[in-house]
CSV table of C-alpha atoms and ligand atoms in Angstrom, one decimal:
chain,number,residue,atom,x,y,z
A,1,MET,CA,-28.3,100.8,112.7
A,2,PRO,CA,-26.6,102.8,109.9
A,3,LYS,CA,-23.8,100.7,108.8
A,4,ARG,CA,-19.9,100.9,109.1
A,5,ASP,CA,-17.2,100.6,106.6
A,6,LEU,CA,-13.5,100.4,106.7
A,7,ILE,CA,-12.0,102.4,104.0
A,8,SER,CA,-9.1,104.4,105.9
A,9,PRO,CA,-7.6,104.8,109.4
A,10,ASP,CA,-9.8,108.0,110.2
A,11,ASP,CA,-12.8,105.2,109.8
A,12,LEU,CA,-12.0,104.1,113.3
A,13,SER,CA,-11.8,105.7,116.7
A,14,LEU,CA,-8.9,105.2,119.0
A,15,GLU,CA,-11.3,103.3,121.3
A,16,GLU,CA,-12.7,101.3,118.2
A,17,LEU,CA,-8.9,100.2,117.4
A,18,THR,CA,-8.5,99.1,120.9
A,19,ALA,CA,-11.6,97.2,121.0
A,20,LEU,CA,-11.0,95.4,117.7
A,21,LEU,CA,-7.0,94.4,118.6
A,22,ASP,CA,-8.4,93.4,121.7
A,23,LEU,CA,-11.2,90.9,119.9
A,24,ALA,CA,-8.6,89.6,117.5
A,25,ALA,CA,-6.6,88.6,120.4
A,26,GLU,CA,-10.0,86.8,121.7
A,27,MET,CA,-10.4,85.0,118.4
A,28,GLU,CA,-6.7,84.0,118.1
A,29,ARG,CA,-7.3,82.6,121.6
A,30,ASP,CA,-10.8,80.9,121.5
A,31,GLY,CA,-11.7,80.5,117.6
A,32,GLY,CA,-14.6,82.2,115.8
A,33,ARG,CA,-17.4,80.3,117.7
A,34,ASP,CA,-19.2,80.3,114.3
A,35,LEU,CA,-20.3,83.8,114.6
A,36,CYS,CA,-20.9,84.4,111.1
A,37,ALA,CA,-22.8,81.3,110.4
A,38,GLY,CA,-25.2,82.0,107.4
A,39,LYS,CA,-23.2,85.0,106.4
A,40,ILE,CA,-21.6,85.5,103.2
A,41,LEU,CA,-18.4,87.5,102.5
A,42,ALA,CA,-17.7,88.9,99.2
A,43,THR,CA,-13.9,89.2,97.9
A,44,LEU,CA,-13.7,91.9,94.5
A,45,PHE,CA,-9.9,91.3,93.8
A,46,TYR,CA,-9.5,93.3,90.8
A,47,GLU,CA,-5.4,93.3,91.7
A,48,PRO,CA,-3.1,90.5,92.5
A,49,SER,CA,-3.0,89.3,96.3
A,50,THR,CA,-2.2,86.1,98.2
A,51,ARG,CA,-2.2,87.0,101.8
A,52,THR,CA,-5.0,89.7,102.1
A,53,ARG,CA,-7.7,87.5,99.9
A,54,LEU,CA,-6.9,84.6,101.1
A,55,SER,CA,-6.5,85.9,105.0
A,56,PHE,CA,-10.0,87.0,104.5
A,57,GLU,CA,-11.8,84.0,103.3
A,58,SER,CA,-9.9,82.0,105.8
A,59,ALA,CA,-11.2,84.4,108.6
A,60,MET,CA,-14.6,84.2,107.3
A,61,LEU,CA,-14.5,80.4,107.4
A,62,ARG,CA,-13.2,80.4,110.7
A,63,LEU,CA,-16.2,82.4,111.8
A,64,GLY,CA,-18.7,79.8,110.1
A,65,GLY,CA,-19.1,82.2,107.0
A,66,ARG,CA,-18.9,81.4,103.5
A,67,THR,CA,-17.1,83.1,100.7
A,68,LEU,CA,-18.0,84.2,97.2
A,69,GLY,CA,-15.8,86.2,94.9
A,70,PHE,CA,-13.1,86.9,92.2
A,71,ALA,CA,-9.5,87.1,92.2
A,72,ASP,CA,-9.3,88.1,88.3
A,73,PRO,CA,-11.4,90.8,87.4
A,74,GLY,CA,-10.6,89.6,83.5
A,75,THR,CA,-13.3,86.7,84.3
A,76,SER,CA,-15.7,89.3,85.8
A,77,SER,CA,-18.3,91.7,84.0
A,78,VAL,CA,-15.5,94.5,84.6
A,79,LYS,CA,-14.0,93.3,81.6
A,80,LYS,CA,-17.4,94.1,80.1
A,81,GLY,CA,-16.8,97.9,81.3
A,82,GLU,CA,-19.0,97.7,84.6
A,83,THR,CA,-18.8,100.4,87.0
A,84,ILE,CA,-17.7,99.7,90.7
A,85,ALA,CA,-20.8,101.6,91.5
A,86,ASP,CA,-22.9,99.1,89.5
A,87,THR,CA,-20.6,96.4,90.6
A,88,ALA,CA,-21.1,97.4,94.4
A,89,ARG,CA,-25.2,97.6,94.2
A,90,MET,CA,-25.5,94.0,92.8
A,91,ILE,CA,-22.8,92.4,95.2
A,92,GLN,CA,-24.7,93.9,98.0
A,93,ALA,CA,-27.5,91.2,97.0
A,94,TYR,CA,-25.5,88.2,97.1
A,95,ALA,CA,-23.0,89.1,100.2
A,96,ASP,CA,-23.5,90.6,103.5
A,97,ILE,CA,-20.1,91.9,103.4
A,98,ILE,CA,-17.7,93.1,100.6
A,99,VAL,CA,-14.0,93.0,100.8
A,100,MET,CA,-12.6,95.1,97.5
A,101,ARG,CA,-8.9,95.7,96.4
A,102,HIS,CA,-8.2,97.7,93.2
A,103,PRO,CA,-5.7,99.6,91.3
A,104,LEU,CA,-7.3,103.1,91.3
A,105,GLU,CA,-7.0,105.5,94.4
A,106,GLY,CA,-10.6,105.9,96.3
A,107,ALA,CA,-12.3,102.9,94.4
A,108,ALA,CA,-13.5,101.6,98.3
A,109,ARG,CA,-14.8,104.3,98.9
A,110,VAL,CA,-17.2,104.5,95.6
A,111,ALA,CA,-18.0,101.0,96.8
A,112,ALA,CA,-18.8,102.1,100.4
A,113,ASP,CA,-21.3,104.8,98.9
A,114,TYR,CA,-23.0,102.6,96.5
A,115,ALA,CA,-23.5,99.3,98.5
A,116,ASP,CA,-25.9,99.1,101.6
A,117,VAL,CA,-23.6,96.4,103.1
A,118,PRO,CA,-20.2,97.1,105.1
A,119,VAL,CA,-17.3,97.5,102.6
A,120,ILE,CA,-13.6,97.1,103.6
A,121,ASN,CA,-10.9,98.7,101.5
A,122,ALA,CA,-8.1,95.7,100.9
A,123,GLY,CA,-5.9,98.2,99.0
A,124,ASP,CA,-6.8,101.0,96.7
A,125,GLY,CA,-3.9,101.7,94.3
A,126,GLY,CA,-1.2,103.5,96.1
A,127,HIS,CA,-3.2,105.0,98.6
A,128,MET,CA,-4.4,103.0,101.6
A,129,HIS,CA,-4.4,99.2,102.9
A,130,PRO,CA,-6.0,99.6,106.5
A,131,THR,CA,-6.6,96.1,107.2
A,132,GLN,CA,-2.7,95.7,107.1
A,133,THR,CA,-2.4,98.3,109.4
A,134,LEU,CA,-4.3,96.8,112.0
A,135,THR,CA,-2.4,93.3,111.3
A,136,ASP,CA,0.6,95.3,111.9
A,137,LEU,CA,-0.4,96.8,114.7
A,138,TYR,CA,-2.1,93.7,116.4
A,139,THR,CA,1.6,91.9,115.6
A,140,LEU,CA,3.4,95.2,117.3
A,141,LYS,CA,1.2,94.9,120.3
A,142,LYS,CA,1.6,91.2,120.9
A,143,ALA,CA,5.4,91.5,120.6
A,144,ARG,CA,5.6,94.6,122.8
A,145,GLY,CA,2.8,95.2,124.8
A,146,GLY,CA,1.5,98.6,123.6
A,147,PHE,CA,2.8,101.5,121.4
A,148,GLN,CA,3.8,104.3,123.5
A,149,GLY,CA,7.0,105.6,122.7
A,150,LEU,CA,8.0,103.0,120.3
A,151,VAL,CA,10.2,104.0,117.8
A,152,VAL,CA,9.2,102.5,114.3
A,153,GLY,CA,11.4,103.0,110.9
A,154,LEU,CA,9.2,103.0,107.9
A,155,CYS,CA,11.3,101.7,105.2
A,156,GLY,CA,11.6,101.4,101.5
A,157,ASP,CA,9.0,102.5,99.0
A,158,LEU,CA,7.3,105.3,100.6
A,159,LYS,CA,5.9,107.1,97.7
A,160,TYR,CA,3.9,104.2,96.2
A,161,GLY,CA,3.5,101.7,99.4
A,162,ARG,CA,0.0,101.7,100.6
A,163,THR,CA,0.3,100.1,103.6
A,164,VAL,CA,2.8,102.7,105.4
A,165,HIS,CA,0.4,105.1,104.3
A,166,SER,CA,-2.2,104.0,106.9
A,167,LEU,CA,0.5,103.0,109.3
A,168,ALA,CA,2.1,106.4,109.6
A,169,PRO,CA,-1.5,108.1,111.1
A,170,MET,CA,-2.1,105.1,113.4
A,171,LEU,CA,1.2,104.7,115.0
A,172,ALA,CA,1.3,108.5,115.7
A,173,ARG,CA,-2.4,108.2,117.0
A,174,LEU,CA,-0.9,105.5,119.4
A,175,GLY,CA,1.6,107.3,120.7
A,176,ALA,CA,4.6,105.5,118.6
A,177,LYS,CA,7.5,107.5,116.8
A,178,ILE,CA,8.5,107.4,113.4
A,179,TYR,CA,11.9,107.5,111.0
A,180,CYS,CA,10.7,107.8,107.3
A,181,ILE,CA,13.7,105.6,105.6
A,182,ALA,CA,13.5,106.1,101.8
A,183,PRO,CA,15.5,107.1,98.9
A,184,PRO,CA,15.0,111.0,97.9
A,185,GLU,CA,13.0,109.8,94.8
A,186,LEU,CA,10.5,107.6,97.1
A,187,PRO,CA,9.3,110.0,99.9
A,188,MET,CA,6.4,109.5,101.8
A,189,PRO,CA,3.8,111.7,100.4
A,190,GLU,CA,3.5,114.9,102.8
A,191,GLN,CA,-0.6,114.2,102.7
A,192,ALA,CA,0.1,110.8,104.2
A,193,LEU,CA,2.5,112.3,106.9
A,194,ARG,CA,0.5,115.5,107.9
A,195,GLU,CA,-1.1,113.6,110.9
A,196,ALA,CA,2.3,112.1,112.2
A,197,ARG,CA,4.0,115.1,111.8
A,198,SER,CA,1.5,117.4,113.9
A,199,ALA,CA,1.5,115.1,116.4
A,200,GLY,CA,5.1,115.4,116.7
A,201,ALA,CA,6.0,111.8,116.2
A,202,VAL,CA,8.2,112.0,112.9
A,203,LEU,CA,11.5,112.0,114.6
A,204,GLY,CA,13.1,112.4,110.9
A,205,GLU,CA,13.4,111.5,107.3
A,206,THR,CA,16.6,110.1,105.9
A,207,ALA,CA,17.6,107.9,103.2
A,208,ASP,CA,20.3,106.3,105.5
A,209,LEU,CA,19.0,103.1,107.3
A,210,ASP,CA,22.6,102.4,108.7
A,211,ALA,CA,22.4,105.7,110.5
A,212,VAL,CA,19.0,105.1,112.4
A,213,ILE,CA,18.8,101.4,112.6
A,214,GLY,CA,20.2,101.3,116.2
A,215,GLN,CA,17.4,103.5,117.6
A,216,LEU,CA,14.3,101.6,116.1
A,217,ASP,CA,12.4,99.4,118.2
A,218,ALA,CA,10.7,98.2,114.9
A,219,LEU,CA,12.0,98.3,111.2
A,220,TYR,CA,9.0,97.8,108.8
A,221,ALA,CA,10.4,97.1,105.6
A,222,THR,CA,8.2,97.4,102.4
A,223,ARG,CA,8.7,96.4,98.6
A,224,VAL,CA,9.4,98.7,96.0
A,225,GLN,CA,6.1,99.1,94.2
A,226,LYS,CA,7.2,98.1,90.5
A,227,GLU,CA,3.7,98.1,89.3
A,228,ARG,CA,2.8,101.8,90.4
A,229,PHE,CA,6.2,103.4,88.7
A,230,PRO,CA,5.5,105.3,85.4
A,231,SER,CA,8.6,103.8,83.7
A,232,SER,CA,10.6,100.7,83.9
A,233,GLU,CA,13.8,103.0,84.0
A,234,GLU,CA,12.3,105.1,87.2
A,235,TYR,CA,12.1,101.6,88.9
A,236,GLU,CA,15.5,100.3,87.6
A,237,ARG,CA,16.9,103.5,89.4
A,238,VAL,CA,15.7,102.4,92.9
A,239,LYS,CA,15.4,99.0,93.1
A,240,GLY,CA,17.2,96.8,95.7
A,241,THR,CA,18.1,100.4,97.5
A,242,TYR,CA,17.8,98.6,100.7
A,243,VAL,CA,18.3,95.1,101.9
A,244,VAL,CA,18.2,94.0,105.4
A,245,SER,CA,20.5,91.6,106.2
A,246,ALA,CA,22.3,89.8,109.1
A,247,ALA,CA,25.2,92.2,108.9
A,248,LEU,CA,22.6,95.3,108.9
A,249,LEU,CA,21.0,93.3,112.0
A,250,SER,CA,24.2,93.4,114.0
A,251,LYS,CA,24.0,97.0,114.0
A,252,ALA,CA,20.1,96.9,115.7
A,253,LYS,CA,18.5,96.6,118.9
A,254,PRO,CA,18.7,93.0,120.1
A,255,ASP,CA,15.1,93.0,120.4
A,256,MET,CA,14.4,95.2,117.4
A,257,LEU,CA,11.4,93.6,115.5
A,258,VAL,CA,11.7,93.0,111.6
A,259,LEU,CA,8.0,93.6,110.0
A,260,HIS,CA,7.0,93.5,106.0
A,261,PRO,CA,3.6,93.2,104.8
A,262,LEU,CA,4.9,90.6,102.3
A,263,PRO,CA,5.5,89.9,99.6
A,264,ARG,CA,9.3,90.3,99.7
A,265,VAL,CA,11.4,90.7,96.7
A,266,ASP,CA,15.2,91.5,97.9
A,267,GLU,CA,14.4,93.4,100.7
A,268,ILE,CA,15.1,91.0,103.4
A,269,ALA,CA,17.8,88.6,102.8
A,270,TYR,CA,16.5,84.7,103.6
A,271,GLU,CA,19.5,84.4,106.1
A,272,VAL,CA,17.1,86.9,108.2
A,273,ASP,CA,14.3,84.4,108.5
A,274,ASP,CA,16.2,82.3,110.9
A,275,ASP,CA,16.6,85.6,113.2
A,276,PRO,CA,14.5,85.8,116.6
A,277,ARG,CA,13.8,89.3,115.2
A,278,ALA,CA,12.2,88.3,111.8
A,279,ALA,CA,8.4,88.7,112.5
A,280,TYR,CA,7.0,89.2,109.2
A,281,PHE,CA,5.8,85.8,108.8
A,282,GLU,CA,3.9,85.5,112.2
A,283,GLN,CA,2.8,89.0,111.0
A,284,ALA,CA,1.1,87.5,107.8
A,285,ALA,CA,-0.3,85.3,110.1
A,286,ASN,CA,-2.0,87.5,112.7
A,287,GLY,CA,-3.9,88.8,109.5
A,288,VAL,CA,-6.6,86.0,110.4
A,289,PRO,CA,-7.6,87.0,113.8
A,290,VAL,CA,-7.4,90.5,112.7
A,291,ARG,CA,-9.7,90.0,110.0
A,292,MET,CA,-11.9,87.3,112.3
A,293,ALA,CA,-12.2,90.7,114.4
A,294,LEU,CA,-13.0,93.1,112.0
A,295,ILE,CA,-15.6,91.1,110.2
A,296,ALA,CA,-17.3,90.3,113.4
A,297,ALA,CA,-17.6,93.7,114.5
A,298,LEU,CA,-18.7,95.2,111.0
A,299,LEU,CA,-21.4,92.7,110.8
A,300,ARG,CA,-22.0,93.5,114.8
A,301,LEU,CA,-22.3,89.7,115.4
A,302,THR,CA,-19.6,90.1,118.6
A,303,GLY,CA,-22.1,90.7,121.5
A,304,GLU,CA,-20.5,93.5,122.8
A,305,THR,CA,-20.5,96.6,120.8
A,306,VAL,CA,-17.0,97.5,119.3
A,307,LEU,CA,-17.5,99.7,116.6
A,308,ALA,CA,-19.9,102.5,117.5
A,309,GLU,CA,-23.4,103.6,115.5
A,310,ALA,CA,-21.6,106.4,113.6
A,311,ARG,CA,-18.7,106.8,112.1
A,312,ALA,CA,-15.6,108.1,114.0
A,313,ALA,CA,-15.1,111.9,112.9
A,314,GLU,CA,-11.4,112.2,113.7
A,315,PRO,CA,-10.0,115.4,113.2
A,316,SER,CA,-8.8,114.5,109.9
A,317,THR,CA,-11.8,113.4,108.5
A,318,PRO,CA,-13.7,116.6,107.8
A,319,GLY,CA,-17.5,116.7,106.1
A,320,ARG,CA,-17.9,116.4,102.9
A,321,ALA,CA,-19.3,120.0,102.6
A,322,ARG,CA,-17.7,121.2,99.1
A,323,PRO,CA,-15.5,124.1,100.1
A,324,ARG,CA,-15.7,127.1,98.2
A,325,ALA,CA,-12.8,127.3,95.2
A,326,ALA,CA,-12.7,123.5,95.0
A,327,PRO,CA,-11.2,122.7,91.9
A,328,GLU,CA,-13.2,120.8,89.3
A,329,VAL,CA,-11.0,117.6,88.6
A,330,CYS,CA,-8.8,115.8,91.0
A,331,ALA,CA,-5.0,116.4,89.5
A,332,ASN,CA,-4.2,112.8,90.9
A,333,PRO,CA,-4.6,110.6,87.4
A,334,SER,CA,-4.9,107.3,89.7
A,335,CYS,CA,-7.7,109.0,91.1
A,336,VAL,CA,-11.2,106.9,91.0
A,337,THR,CA,-13.2,109.9,90.1
A,338,ASN,CA,-10.8,110.3,87.0
A,339,HIS,CA,-12.0,106.9,85.5
A,340,GLU,CA,-15.5,106.3,86.9
A,341,HIS,CA,-17.2,109.2,85.3
A,342,TYR,CA,-20.4,109.3,87.1
A,343,LEU,CA,-18.5,110.7,90.1
A,344,THR,CA,-18.6,114.1,91.0
A,345,PRO,CA,-15.0,115.1,92.3
A,346,GLN,CA,-15.5,116.3,95.9
A,347,PHE,CA,-13.2,118.2,98.0
A,348,ALA,CA,-12.5,118.8,101.7
A,349,PRO,CA,-10.7,121.3,103.5
A,350,VAL,CA,-7.4,120.3,105.0
A,351,PRO,CA,-7.0,120.7,108.7
A,352,ASP,CA,-4.9,123.4,109.8
A,353,GLU,CA,-3.9,124.2,106.5
A,354,SER,CA,-6.3,126.8,105.4
A,355,ARG,CA,-4.9,127.0,101.7
A,356,LEU,CA,-5.1,123.2,101.0
A,357,VAL,CA,-7.7,121.0,100.3
A,358,HIS,CA,-8.0,117.1,99.8
A,359,CYS,CA,-9.9,114.9,97.4
A,360,ILE,CA,-12.4,113.0,99.7
A,361,TYR,CA,-11.7,109.7,97.7
A,362,CYS,CA,-7.8,109.7,97.0
A,363,ASP,CA,-6.5,112.4,99.8
A,364,HIS,CA,-4.5,114.1,96.8
A,365,GLU,CA,-4.1,117.8,98.0
A,366,VAL,CA,-4.3,121.1,96.2
A,367,GLN,CA,-4.2,124.6,96.7
A,368,ALA,CA,-7.9,126.2,97.1
B,1,NCD,C1,0.9,94.8,100.2
B,1,NCD,C2,0.0,95.4,99.5
B,1,NCD,O1,-0.7,94.6,98.7
B,1,NCD,O2,-0.1,96.7,99.1
B,1,NCD,N1,0.7,93.5,100.1
B,1,NCD,C3,-0.1,93.1,101.1
B,1,NCD,O3,-1.1,92.9,101.2
B,1,NCD,N2,0.2,92.2,102.4
B,1,NCD,C4,2.6,95.0,100.0
B,1,NCD,C5,2.7,94.9,98.8
B,1,NCD,O4,2.4,94.4,97.8
B,1,NCD,O5,4.2,95.3,98.5
């Protein structure tokens, strides 16, 4: 059976997503039943992480499997200039499944292309973070039972924040509505919003959190991604734009969930932690059963089929045919193709936008 990876939200069909969330609930209820006994998970973390890496390790251990990997690329052969492709080809001999976090956009896609074992994207630069999205959705579903008609405010750094780039299309597919709440300097990139927009799921884009908070069923706060700003001056200008406080929550619905992928810097005041609406620590805890479900499903150890044989062909995931008039290089300086020079940049048409193509690694869009 061909392997499956989780690199972007487009890798899962709606049925698969639902099945994964159900399996996560089962994992939370019944534990891992040693489903992964004898299996090894490799965690390759080229960027800092606490929750994501440790919840993946915890998930594999709870499934009866074992883990290896690195949390500091400075101690690995990356330091000597080893490429992602070579690393992936080697690690597949040491582990049954790979989890990778990397500062370059599209890095996990490259690892998935070169490894014969399943690869999970644990964050590729400012691009995507699909397993955080699964955790976010699981948390919402547990609290609300479903997604249809839920109004979710995505707030903070929507430009560089990878969690919201994966979350917005998924929420739209599930029937939820979104508000984008960001300072003018940090809007959601059009490419990340395209699917939600065409589904009619975007209720508005504003910088004014106060103005919309009363309408929200969930507020998804995010950290300003200091490490991705071109200069510290630009970061200084926007840091601290939003602080979720008790005073702000007094204007919110009595059952509005406060979510945050964490770590927080100053986006949520500590006084909010005692508010029953604060759900971010539970959200972090939910990362374990969700990742247990994902690992077991990708390794096909669940008994029933959770993931179909072939990768889902969502409308936003066109094939890899190189359209005519595609550019020679990707214009996104953080795209993996501009750093790993054995890669050939590849572009695919943007659905319903005949004039645009997008890079298949980082999704950056350009005129065809
Ligand atoms: C997020 C990330 O790494 O993108 N953290 C996480 O995985 N929970 C959010 C962030 O770093 O701000």
